[in-house]
Amino acid sequence: MFIAVVPLATGLVRGLDVLQTFIVFSALLAFFVGAILLVYRVSLWTALFCATAGYTLQNIASGLTILTQMLITGRASAALSEPLASIVAVGVPALVYLLGYIFFARSVALNGLLNVENRLMLSMFAIVVIVVIGFDLIIKGLTFVGIPFNYLLLLRCVHPLVCVFVLFAEYELLYAKHAEDERVETERLLAERERQYRLSRENIEAINIKCHDIRHQIRHLADGGAAVDRSVLSDIAREINVYDSVVETGNEALDTILTEKSLACSGEGIVLTVMADGSALDFMTPADVYALFGNALDNAIEAVRGVDDEERRTITLSVRRLKRMVAVSVENYYSGVTRFSDDGLPITSKRDRSNHGFGVRSMRAIAERYGGSLHAGVQDGVFYLNVLLAMPETSAST
């Protein structure tokens, strides 16, 4: 749109003075904003970003084309002969737009643009109007005044640099907004995990208290203090089954999440087998341990729920040291078909893929943050998830 409309508008403003031309191009930029809002379902801030970024990139292409012509002819306003004129008119903008795509447009995902809500975009709109458009018109005015060629050449060199600076400033605003959104989301997730962690610890402490009381009840019954009531025995058996779900691995955070998931599995007829050296995870923060294993086991439980064969309703988890690495493995049966994306991560079968896919991506992010990796796959009806974590020097030596 910018490539076609701006050159057309340039032809229409011939004969107008500088102020009139400035008003026309400013109105044209505002028209671009309105057109984007009309055609696409985006916010005003996103439309401002797209319009100003595209307009600035077009000005870079136009300015460099004129600069190339000046360098070839050695004059401020001299037409090139064919076919050189066509080569410059097409080649320079094509190169600029290609570089713009590589360094700017390609790095911005569509979903990223949908969340642009930075009011500083209004300031960028004003900067583009005043600096990009105004500066270009001043240079064109000085060309007709008869300013020395060297000064004019310098101004023509400065104008694209100013445009590039404006473009970088716009994208910096975008990346700053993305970084802020990621920080807020990370803090929210960590706060939620910490809340679950505290609640789980309280539940385990309550279980310990109940089991302490059960021991006294058993002693009382053994001493013949009262007749044995069948309901009392049932309550005791139920409490003991709950206590059997408590997992002790040597890492408090891992114990908490495994106990929580063990209780959940027990209630759904799923056997969770754990072989874990929890002390190997002491270098990880409790929140990361909770997030990594919580997501992994939630996905495994979700998959096993769809398995009808009782003998296959099992989940196996292991945590072991491999020299200076920690290997985490989760295996479970599943039903249906498991598909994988291009980056090797399983594709969720749920409709809300953006939210449910975040769990696996967050696990990979945690693994990479600790210098490791995450791999998933299927073999003979078994889904496996393997995570490698690099141990720090101090942890590896102990």
mmCIF file of C-alpha atoms in Angstrom, residues 13-394:
data_model
loop_
_atom_site.group_PDB
_atom_site.id
_atom_site.type_symbol
_atom_site.label_atom_id
_atom_site.label_comp_id
_atom_site.label_asym_id
_atom_site.label_seq_id
_atom_site.Cartn_x
_atom_site.Cartn_y
_atom_site.Cartn_z
ATOM 1 C CA VAL A 13 1.554 17.466 -4.743
ATOM 2 C CA ARG A 14 3.675 18.909 -7.510
ATOM 3 C CA GLY A 15 3.058 22.638 -7.673
ATOM 4 C CA LEU A 16 2.115 22.882 -3.983
ATOM 5 C CA ASP A 17 4.240 24.815 -1.509
ATOM 6 C CA VAL A 18 6.092 23.153 1.383
ATOM 7 C CA LEU A 19 3.333 23.681 3.969
ATOM 8 C CA GLN A 20 0.620 22.349 1.668
ATOM 9 C CA THR A 21 2.746 19.340 0.782
ATOM 10 C CA PHE A 22 3.411 18.717 4.492
ATOM 11 C CA ILE A 23 -0.324 18.748 5.200
ATOM 12 C CA VAL A 24 -1.061 16.369 2.314
ATOM 13 C CA PHE A 25 1.514 13.775 3.389
ATOM 14 C CA SER A 26 0.484 14.052 7.057
ATOM 15 C CA ALA A 27 -3.118 13.465 6.021
ATOM 16 C CA LEU A 28 -1.953 10.524 3.917
ATOM 17 C CA LEU A 29 -0.288 8.950 6.960
ATOM 18 C CA ALA A 30 -3.497 9.431 8.950
ATOM 19 C CA PHE A 31 -5.376 7.818 6.052
ATOM 20 C CA PHE A 32 -3.112 4.768 6.307
ATOM 21 C CA VAL A 33 -3.956 4.449 10.007
ATOM 22 C CA GLY A 34 -7.671 4.601 9.251
ATOM 23 C CA ALA A 35 -7.360 2.103 6.392
ATOM 24 C CA ILE A 36 -5.566 -0.413 8.620
ATOM 25 C CA LEU A 37 -8.248 -0.026 11.301
ATOM 26 C CA LEU A 38 -10.953 -0.533 8.688
ATOM 27 C CA VAL A 39 -9.454 -3.592 7.009
ATOM 28 C CA TYR A 40 -7.937 -5.397 10.028
ATOM 29 C CA ARG A 41 -9.348 -6.064 13.490
ATOM 30 C CA VAL A 42 -6.543 -4.402 15.416
ATOM 31 C CA SER A 43 -6.216 -1.728 18.079
ATOM 32 C CA LEU A 44 -5.449 1.918 17.364
ATOM 33 C CA TRP A 45 -1.933 1.406 18.727
ATOM 34 C CA THR A 46 -1.284 -1.486 16.354
ATOM 35 C CA ALA A 47 -2.561 0.550 13.413
ATOM 36 C CA LEU A 48 -0.301 3.448 14.411
ATOM 37 C CA PHE A 49 2.668 1.096 14.629
ATOM 38 C CA CYS A 50 2.049 -0.492 11.220
ATOM 39 C CA ALA A 51 1.342 2.814 9.474
ATOM 40 C CA THR A 52 4.319 4.720 10.868
ATOM 41 C CA ALA A 53 6.726 1.792 10.420
ATOM 42 C CA GLY A 54 5.636 1.223 6.830
ATOM 43 C CA TYR A 55 5.703 4.931 6.013
ATOM 44 C CA THR A 56 9.176 5.292 7.511
ATOM 45 C CA LEU A 57 10.493 2.308 5.556
ATOM 46 C CA GLN A 58 9.069 3.791 2.347
ATOM 47 C CA ASN A 59 10.850 7.080 3.094
ATOM 48 C CA ILE A 60 14.122 5.206 3.546
ATOM 49 C CA ALA A 61 13.669 3.569 0.144
ATOM 50 C CA SER A 62 12.752 6.871 -1.513
ATOM 51 C CA GLY A 63 15.612 8.782 0.126
ATOM 52 C CA LEU A 64 18.235 6.190 -0.784
ATOM 53 C CA THR A 65 16.987 6.103 -4.370
ATOM 54 C CA ILE A 66 17.468 9.863 -4.687
ATOM 55 C CA LEU A 67 20.848 9.632 -2.933
ATOM 56 C CA THR A 68 21.988 6.947 -5.391
ATOM 57 C CA GLN A 69 20.961 9.111 -8.331
ATOM 58 C CA MET A 70 22.884 12.065 -6.879
ATOM 59 C CA LEU A 71 26.018 9.981 -6.377
ATOM 60 C CA ILE A 72 25.885 8.657 -9.942
ATOM 61 C CA THR A 73 25.205 11.970 -11.689
ATOM 62 C CA GLY A 74 27.041 14.284 -9.293
ATOM 63 C CA ARG A 75 24.104 16.701 -9.448
ATOM 64 C CA ALA A 76 21.200 17.501 -7.143
ATOM 65 C CA SER A 77 18.472 16.958 -9.704
ATOM 66 C CA ALA A 78 19.453 15.070 -12.809
ATOM 67 C CA ALA A 79 17.679 12.149 -14.428
ATOM 68 C CA LEU A 80 19.555 8.961 -15.182
ATOM 69 C CA SER A 81 19.482 7.456 -18.630
ATOM 70 C CA GLU A 82 17.841 4.115 -19.307
ATOM 71 C CA PRO A 83 18.262 1.319 -18.384
ATOM 72 C CA LEU A 84 20.208 2.626 -15.370
ATOM 73 C CA ALA A 85 17.274 4.765 -14.243
ATOM 74 C CA SER A 86 14.958 1.745 -14.060
ATOM 75 C CA ILE A 87 17.582 -0.375 -12.338
ATOM 76 C CA VAL A 88 18.056 2.246 -9.604
ATOM 77 C CA ALA A 89 14.325 2.994 -9.304
ATOM 78 C CA VAL A 90 13.502 -0.688 -8.829
ATOM 79 C CA GLY A 91 16.677 -2.134 -7.328
ATOM 80 C CA VAL A 92 17.256 0.285 -4.446
ATOM 81 C CA PRO A 93 13.689 0.110 -3.028
ATOM 82 C CA ALA A 94 13.649 -3.676 -3.506
ATOM 83 C CA LEU A 95 16.868 -3.998 -1.508
ATOM 84 C CA VAL A 96 15.544 -1.690 1.228
ATOM 85 C CA TYR A 97 12.271 -3.608 1.537
ATOM 86 C CA LEU A 98 14.132 -6.928 1.605
ATOM 87 C CA LEU A 99 16.388 -5.730 4.423
ATOM 88 C CA GLY A 100 13.365 -4.275 6.200
ATOM 89 C CA TYR A 101 11.670 -7.648 6.035
ATOM 90 C CA ILE A 102 14.746 -9.513 7.273
ATOM 91 C CA PHE A 103 15.595 -7.231 10.191
ATOM 92 C CA PHE A 104 12.154 -5.960 11.195
ATOM 93 C CA ALA A 105 9.009 -7.471 9.691
ATOM 94 C CA ARG A 106 10.107 -11.119 9.914
ATOM 95 C CA SER A 107 10.910 -10.821 13.613
ATOM 96 C CA VAL A 108 7.396 -9.692 14.495
ATOM 97 C CA ALA A 109 4.793 -12.439 14.816
ATOM 98 C CA LEU A 110 1.168 -11.627 14.053
ATOM 99 C CA ASN A 111 0.074 -12.389 17.601
ATOM 100 C CA GLY A 112 2.741 -10.030 18.851
ATOM 101 C CA LEU A 113 1.301 -7.118 16.889
ATOM 102 C CA LEU A 114 -2.199 -7.785 18.156
ATOM 103 C CA ASN A 115 -1.123 -6.840 21.681
ATOM 104 C CA VAL A 116 0.551 -3.514 20.936
ATOM 105 C CA GLU A 117 -0.988 -1.124 23.442
ATOM 106 C CA ASN A 118 1.716 1.440 24.029
ATOM 107 C CA ARG A 119 0.441 5.010 24.098
ATOM 108 C CA LEU A 120 3.894 6.192 23.088
ATOM 109 C CA MET A 121 2.844 5.175 19.562
ATOM 110 C CA LEU A 122 1.075 8.547 19.418
ATOM 111 C CA SER A 123 4.442 10.183 20.004
ATOM 112 C CA MET A 124 5.961 8.058 17.252
ATOM 113 C CA PHE A 125 3.200 9.231 14.907
ATOM 114 C CA ALA A 126 4.119 12.846 15.674
ATOM 115 C CA ILE A 127 7.826 12.088 15.220
ATOM 116 C CA VAL A 128 7.220 10.509 11.824
ATOM 117 C CA VAL A 129 5.124 13.499 10.744
ATOM 118 C CA ILE A 130 7.620 16.105 11.946
ATOM 119 C CA VAL A 131 10.978 14.388 11.482
ATOM 120 C CA VAL A 132 10.513 11.972 8.600
ATOM 121 C CA ILE A 133 8.052 13.920 6.454
ATOM 122 C CA GLY A 134 9.149 17.402 7.521
ATOM 123 C CA PHE A 135 12.864 16.712 7.113
ATOM 124 C CA ASP A 136 12.319 15.268 3.639
ATOM 125 C CA LEU A 137 10.309 18.313 2.540
ATOM 126 C CA ILE A 138 12.963 20.675 3.888
ATOM 127 C CA ILE A 139 15.625 18.883 1.838
ATOM 128 C CA LYS A 140 13.468 19.111 -1.272
ATOM 129 C CA GLY A 141 12.923 22.820 -0.619
ATOM 130 C CA LEU A 142 16.645 23.434 -0.216
ATOM 131 C CA THR A 143 17.243 21.656 -3.520
ATOM 132 C CA PHE A 144 15.249 24.299 -5.382
ATOM 133 C CA VAL A 145 16.871 27.139 -3.403
ATOM 134 C CA GLY A 146 20.261 26.136 -4.747
ATOM 135 C CA ILE A 147 22.117 24.921 -1.657
ATOM 136 C CA PRO A 148 25.656 23.669 -2.405
ATOM 137 C CA PHE A 149 25.733 20.086 -3.637
ATOM 138 C CA ASN A 150 27.983 18.806 -0.814
ATOM 139 C CA TYR A 151 25.608 20.120 1.865
ATOM 140 C CA LEU A 152 22.640 18.667 0.053
ATOM 141 C CA LEU A 153 24.417 15.330 -0.264
ATOM 142 C CA LEU A 154 25.107 15.349 3.477
ATOM 143 C CA LEU A 155 21.443 16.027 4.256
ATOM 144 C CA ARG A 156 20.407 13.219 1.921
ATOM 145 C CA CYS A 157 22.726 10.877 3.856
ATOM 146 C CA VAL A 158 21.360 12.014 7.213
ATOM 147 C CA HIS A 159 17.682 11.608 6.276
ATOM 148 C CA PRO A 160 17.742 7.775 5.826
ATOM 149 C CA LEU A 161 19.774 7.451 9.028
ATOM 150 C CA VAL A 162 17.134 9.438 10.908
ATOM 151 C CA CYS A 163 14.443 7.197 9.421
ATOM 152 C CA VAL A 164 16.342 4.078 10.487
ATOM 153 C CA PHE A 165 16.659 5.491 14.007
ATOM 154 C CA VAL A 166 12.899 6.142 14.115
ATOM 155 C CA LEU A 167 12.243 2.594 12.906
ATOM 156 C CA PHE A 168 14.512 1.119 15.577
ATOM 157 C CA ALA A 169 12.794 3.284 18.211
ATOM 158 C CA GLU A 170 9.387 1.952 17.149
ATOM 159 C CA TYR A 171 10.485 -1.654 17.330
ATOM 160 C CA GLU A 172 12.140 -1.007 20.676
ATOM 161 C CA LEU A 173 8.750 0.128 21.993
ATOM 162 C CA LEU A 174 7.223 -3.065 20.642
ATOM 163 C CA TYR A 175 9.870 -5.318 22.182
ATOM 164 C CA ALA A 176 9.656 -3.433 25.483
ATOM 165 C CA LYS A 177 5.918 -4.107 25.559
ATOM 166 C CA HIS A 178 6.480 -7.788 24.792
ATOM 167 C CA ALA A 179 9.129 -8.033 27.514
ATOM 168 C CA GLU A 180 6.780 -6.389 30.002
ATOM 169 C CA ASP A 181 3.939 -8.752 29.053
ATOM 170 C CA GLU A 182 6.233 -11.772 29.454
ATOM 171 C CA ARG A 183 7.462 -10.498 32.827
ATOM 172 C CA VAL A 184 3.911 -10.002 34.101
ATOM 173 C CA GLU A 185 2.844 -13.433 32.839
ATOM 174 C CA THR A 186 5.892 -15.112 34.372
ATOM 175 C CA GLU A 187 5.289 -13.428 37.723
ATOM 176 C CA ARG A 188 1.645 -14.460 37.596
ATOM 177 C CA LEU A 189 2.538 -18.090 36.875
ATOM 178 C CA LEU A 190 5.208 -18.173 39.568
ATOM 179 C CA ALA A 191 2.824 -16.612 42.089
ATOM 180 C CA GLU A 192 0.225 -19.246 41.230
ATOM 181 C CA ARG A 193 2.771 -22.047 41.550
ATOM 182 C CA GLU A 194 3.995 -20.674 44.874
ATOM 183 C CA ARG A 195 0.395 -20.527 46.103
ATOM 184 C CA GLN A 196 -0.155 -24.156 45.083
ATOM 185 C CA TYR A 197 3.153 -25.068 46.694
ATOM 186 C CA ARG A 198 2.119 -23.553 50.041
ATOM 187 C CA LEU A 199 -1.300 -25.206 49.906
ATOM 188 C CA SER A 200 0.272 -28.575 49.123
ATOM 189 C CA ARG A 201 2.714 -28.264 52.022
ATOM 190 C CA GLU A 202 -0.192 -27.476 54.334
ATOM 191 C CA ASN A 203 -2.064 -30.540 53.052
ATOM 192 C CA ILE A 204 0.925 -32.799 53.686
ATOM 193 C CA GLU A 205 1.383 -31.392 57.190
ATOM 194 C CA ALA A 206 -2.304 -32.052 57.863
ATOM 195 C CA ILE A 207 -1.836 -35.655 56.684
ATOM 196 C CA ASN A 208 1.100 -36.090 59.063
ATOM 197 C CA ILE A 209 -1.009 -34.842 61.967
ATOM 198 C CA LYS A 210 -3.849 -37.206 61.071
ATOM 199 C CA CYS A 211 -1.492 -40.166 60.830
ATOM 200 C CA HIS A 212 -0.068 -39.303 64.244
ATOM 201 C CA ASP A 213 -3.607 -39.464 65.616
ATOM 202 C CA ILE A 214 -4.185 -42.764 63.814
ATOM 203 C CA ARG A 215 -1.227 -44.351 65.604
ATOM 204 C CA HIS A 216 -2.807 -43.426 68.941
ATOM 205 C CA GLN A 217 -6.128 -44.923 67.817
ATOM 206 C CA ILE A 218 -4.402 -48.157 66.815
ATOM 207 C CA ARG A 219 -2.639 -48.402 70.198
ATOM 208 C CA HIS A 220 -5.949 -47.749 71.933
ATOM 209 C CA LEU A 221 -7.646 -50.524 69.961
ATOM 210 C CA ALA A 222 -4.726 -52.882 70.523
ATOM 211 C CA ASP A 223 -5.002 -52.358 74.295
ATOM 212 C CA GLY A 224 -8.630 -53.444 74.107
ATOM 213 C CA GLY A 225 -9.860 -50.067 75.158
ATOM 214 C CA ALA A 226 -13.044 -50.435 73.107
ATOM 215 C CA ALA A 227 -14.752 -52.679 70.636
ATOM 216 C CA VAL A 228 -13.522 -52.344 67.109
ATOM 217 C CA ASP A 229 -15.971 -50.383 64.984
ATOM 218 C CA ARG A 230 -15.907 -51.313 61.289
ATOM 219 C CA SER A 231 -16.328 -47.650 60.280
ATOM 220 C CA VAL A 232 -13.337 -46.715 62.411
ATOM 221 C CA LEU A 233 -11.227 -49.348 60.664
ATOM 222 C CA SER A 234 -12.380 -48.040 57.291
ATOM 223 C CA ASP A 235 -11.390 -44.509 58.272
ATOM 224 C CA ILE A 236 -7.994 -45.730 59.428
ATOM 225 C CA ALA A 237 -7.432 -47.649 56.185
ATOM 226 C CA ARG A 238 -8.406 -44.604 54.168
ATOM 227 C CA GLU A 239 -6.023 -42.371 56.098
ATOM 228 C CA ILE A 240 -3.205 -44.915 55.719
ATOM 229 C CA ASN A 241 -3.790 -45.056 51.965
ATOM 230 C CA VAL A 242 -3.486 -41.294 51.859
ATOM 231 C CA TYR A 243 -0.271 -41.421 53.854
ATOM 232 C CA ASP A 244 1.114 -44.056 51.488
ATOM 233 C CA SER A 245 0.900 -41.460 48.735
ATOM 234 C CA VAL A 246 3.435 -39.226 50.471
ATOM 235 C CA VAL A 247 6.667 -39.225 48.448
ATOM 236 C CA GLU A 248 10.091 -38.513 49.924
ATOM 237 C CA THR A 249 12.906 -37.910 47.447
ATOM 238 C CA GLY A 250 15.225 -35.549 49.311
ATOM 239 C CA ASN A 251 13.863 -32.388 47.689
ATOM 240 C CA GLU A 252 11.016 -30.634 49.469
ATOM 241 C CA ALA A 253 9.537 -29.020 46.362
ATOM 242 C CA LEU A 254 9.686 -32.289 44.412
ATOM 243 C CA ASP A 255 8.185 -34.182 47.368
ATOM 244 C CA THR A 256 5.304 -31.721 47.437
ATOM 245 C CA ILE A 257 4.388 -31.938 43.770
ATOM 246 C CA LEU A 258 4.860 -35.722 43.610
ATOM 247 C CA THR A 259 2.698 -36.251 46.691
ATOM 248 C CA GLU A 260 0.014 -34.015 45.247
ATOM 249 C CA LYS A 261 0.022 -35.852 41.914
ATOM 250 C CA SER A 262 0.272 -39.247 43.604
ATOM 251 C CA LEU A 263 -2.930 -38.491 45.506
ATOM 252 C CA ALA A 264 -4.576 -37.370 42.260
ATOM 253 C CA CYS A 265 -3.481 -40.569 40.487
ATOM 254 C CA SER A 266 -4.709 -42.734 43.349
ATOM 255 C CA GLY A 267 -8.133 -41.142 43.098
ATOM 256 C CA GLU A 268 -8.335 -41.901 39.371
ATOM 257 C CA GLY A 269 -7.030 -45.459 39.417
ATOM 258 C CA ILE A 270 -3.651 -44.499 37.949
ATOM 259 C CA VAL A 271 -0.414 -46.030 39.243
ATOM 260 C CA LEU A 272 2.399 -43.484 39.584
ATOM 261 C CA THR A 273 5.832 -45.080 39.954
ATOM 262 C CA VAL A 274 8.614 -42.775 41.126
ATOM 263 C CA MET A 275 12.363 -43.412 41.193
ATOM 264 C CA ALA A 276 13.866 -40.031 41.972
ATOM 265 C CA ASP A 277 17.031 -38.644 43.481
ATOM 266 C CA GLY A 278 15.519 -35.357 44.598
ATOM 267 C CA SER A 279 18.793 -34.035 45.994
ATOM 268 C CA ALA A 280 20.090 -33.802 42.424
ATOM 269 C CA LEU A 281 17.627 -30.932 41.875
ATOM 270 C CA ASP A 282 18.809 -28.770 44.775
ATOM 271 C CA PHE A 283 20.262 -26.216 42.340
ATOM 272 C CA MET A 284 16.772 -25.462 40.960
ATOM 273 C CA THR A 285 14.377 -22.994 42.532
ATOM 274 C CA PRO A 286 11.263 -24.537 44.138
ATOM 275 C CA ALA A 287 9.060 -22.643 41.671
ATOM 276 C CA ASP A 288 10.914 -24.128 38.686
ATOM 277 C CA VAL A 289 10.767 -27.641 40.172
ATOM 278 C CA TYR A 290 7.055 -27.245 40.764
ATOM 279 C CA ALA A 291 6.439 -25.853 37.279
ATOM 280 C CA LEU A 292 8.542 -28.460 35.445
ATOM 281 C CA PHE A 293 7.224 -31.565 37.192
ATOM 282 C CA GLY A 294 3.717 -30.183 37.650
ATOM 283 C CA ASN A 295 3.276 -29.604 33.927
ATOM 284 C CA ALA A 296 4.891 -32.928 32.995
ATOM 285 C CA LEU A 297 2.676 -34.950 35.336
ATOM 286 C CA ASP A 298 -0.467 -32.995 34.469
ATOM 287 C CA ASN A 299 0.073 -33.873 30.806
ATOM 288 C CA ALA A 300 0.762 -37.522 31.654
ATOM 289 C CA ILE A 301 -2.350 -37.819 33.831
ATOM 290 C CA GLU A 302 -4.440 -36.203 31.104
ATOM 291 C CA ALA A 303 -3.158 -38.762 28.580
ATOM 292 C CA VAL A 304 -3.642 -41.814 30.829
ATOM 293 C CA ARG A 305 -7.227 -40.809 31.620
ATOM 294 C CA GLY A 306 -8.140 -41.884 28.093
ATOM 295 C CA VAL A 307 -6.635 -45.382 28.512
ATOM 296 C CA ASP A 308 -9.228 -48.071 29.318
ATOM 297 C CA ASP A 309 -6.859 -50.987 29.999
ATOM 298 C CA GLU A 310 -6.163 -50.927 33.765
ATOM 299 C CA GLU A 311 -2.720 -52.489 33.320
ATOM 300 C CA ARG A 312 -1.710 -49.606 31.056
ATOM 301 C CA ARG A 313 -2.981 -46.847 33.356
ATOM 302 C CA THR A 314 0.521 -46.217 34.647
ATOM 303 C CA ILE A 315 2.980 -43.337 34.765
ATOM 304 C CA THR A 316 6.692 -43.784 35.404
ATOM 305 C CA LEU A 317 8.912 -40.915 36.515
ATOM 306 C CA SER A 318 12.639 -41.029 37.156
ATOM 307 C CA VAL A 319 15.211 -38.445 38.208
ATOM 308 C CA ARG A 320 18.869 -39.481 38.167
ATOM 309 C CA ARG A 321 22.339 -38.008 37.901
ATOM 310 C CA LEU A 322 24.383 -38.505 34.746
ATOM 311 C CA LYS A 323 27.811 -37.105 35.573
ATOM 312 C CA ARG A 324 27.271 -33.311 35.466
ATOM 313 C CA MET A 325 23.723 -33.603 34.182
ATOM 314 C CA VAL A 326 20.369 -34.498 35.701
ATOM 315 C CA ALA A 327 18.151 -36.717 33.563
ATOM 316 C CA VAL A 328 14.393 -36.513 34.048
ATOM 317 C CA SER A 329 12.175 -39.058 32.311
ATOM 318 C CA VAL A 330 8.378 -39.335 32.258
ATOM 319 C CA GLU A 331 6.702 -42.227 30.424
ATOM 320 C CA ASN A 332 3.027 -43.070 30.083
ATOM 321 C CA TYR A 333 0.620 -44.929 27.834
ATOM 322 C CA TYR A 334 -1.845 -42.958 25.751
ATOM 323 C CA SER A 335 -4.776 -43.507 23.429
ATOM 324 C CA GLY A 336 -5.392 -41.952 20.042
ATOM 325 C CA VAL A 337 -2.825 -40.210 17.863
ATOM 326 C CA THR A 338 -0.136 -37.845 19.116
ATOM 327 C CA ARG A 339 1.072 -35.230 16.645
ATOM 328 C CA PHE A 340 4.175 -33.090 16.901
ATOM 329 C CA SER A 341 4.936 -29.583 15.662
ATOM 330 C CA ASP A 342 7.990 -28.639 13.611
ATOM 331 C CA ASP A 343 9.953 -27.805 16.773
ATOM 332 C CA GLY A 344 9.445 -31.311 18.167
ATOM 333 C CA LEU A 345 6.817 -30.454 20.779
ATOM 334 C CA PRO A 346 3.538 -32.387 21.030
ATOM 335 C CA ILE A 347 0.454 -30.603 19.700
ATOM 336 C CA THR A 348 -2.371 -30.460 22.210
ATOM 337 C CA SER A 349 -5.673 -32.037 21.234
ATOM 338 C CA LYS A 350 -7.605 -29.403 23.158
ATOM 339 C CA ARG A 351 -9.323 -26.535 21.397
ATOM 340 C CA ASP A 352 -7.551 -23.801 23.356
ATOM 341 C CA ARG A 353 -4.143 -24.605 21.904
ATOM 342 C CA SER A 354 -2.569 -21.262 22.749
ATOM 343 C CA ASN A 355 -3.027 -21.790 26.494
ATOM 344 C CA HIS A 356 -2.596 -25.563 26.718
ATOM 345 C CA GLY A 357 0.502 -25.497 24.520
ATOM 346 C CA PHE A 358 2.146 -23.060 26.892
ATOM 347 C CA GLY A 359 2.846 -25.836 29.443
ATOM 348 C CA VAL A 360 5.213 -27.777 27.182
ATOM 349 C CA ARG A 361 6.868 -24.585 25.941
ATOM 350 C CA SER A 362 7.401 -23.429 29.520
ATOM 351 C CA MET A 363 9.011 -26.784 30.387
ATOM 352 C CA ARG A 364 11.401 -26.410 27.469
ATOM 353 C CA ALA A 365 12.145 -22.833 28.563
ATOM 354 C CA ILE A 366 12.975 -24.047 32.092
ATOM 355 C CA ALA A 367 15.253 -26.779 30.722
ATOM 356 C CA GLU A 368 17.082 -24.325 28.468
ATOM 357 C CA ARG A 369 17.410 -21.824 31.312
ATOM 358 C CA TYR A 370 19.382 -24.464 33.219
ATOM 359 C CA GLY A 371 21.561 -25.214 30.199
ATOM 360 C CA GLY A 372 19.654 -28.325 29.200
ATOM 361 C CA SER A 373 17.123 -29.545 26.672
ATOM 362 C CA LEU A 374 13.721 -31.207 26.343
ATOM 363 C CA HIS A 375 12.738 -33.945 23.908
ATOM 364 C CA ALA A 376 9.442 -35.785 23.473
ATOM 365 C CA GLY A 377 8.348 -38.710 21.346
ATOM 366 C CA VAL A 378 6.250 -41.862 21.076
ATOM 367 C CA GLN A 379 7.224 -45.510 20.697
ATOM 368 C CA ASP A 380 5.061 -48.653 20.837
ATOM 369 C CA GLY A 381 2.100 -46.807 22.333
ATOM 370 C CA VAL A 382 4.204 -45.108 25.015
ATOM 371 C CA PHE A 383 4.713 -41.364 25.187
ATOM 372 C CA TYR A 384 8.054 -40.334 26.639
ATOM 373 C CA LEU A 385 9.366 -36.983 27.808
ATOM 374 C CA ASN A 386 13.106 -36.618 28.441
ATOM 375 C CA VAL A 387 14.614 -33.548 30.076
ATOM 376 C CA LEU A 388 18.323 -32.911 30.605
ATOM 377 C CA LEU A 389 19.475 -30.267 33.087
ATOM 378 C CA ALA A 390 23.053 -29.089 33.537
ATOM 379 C CA MET A 391 24.225 -29.098 37.155
ATOM 380 C CA PRO A 392 26.317 -26.177 38.428
ATOM 381 C CA GLU A 393 29.935 -26.862 39.403
ATOM 382 C CA THR A 394 29.153 -26.907 43.131
#
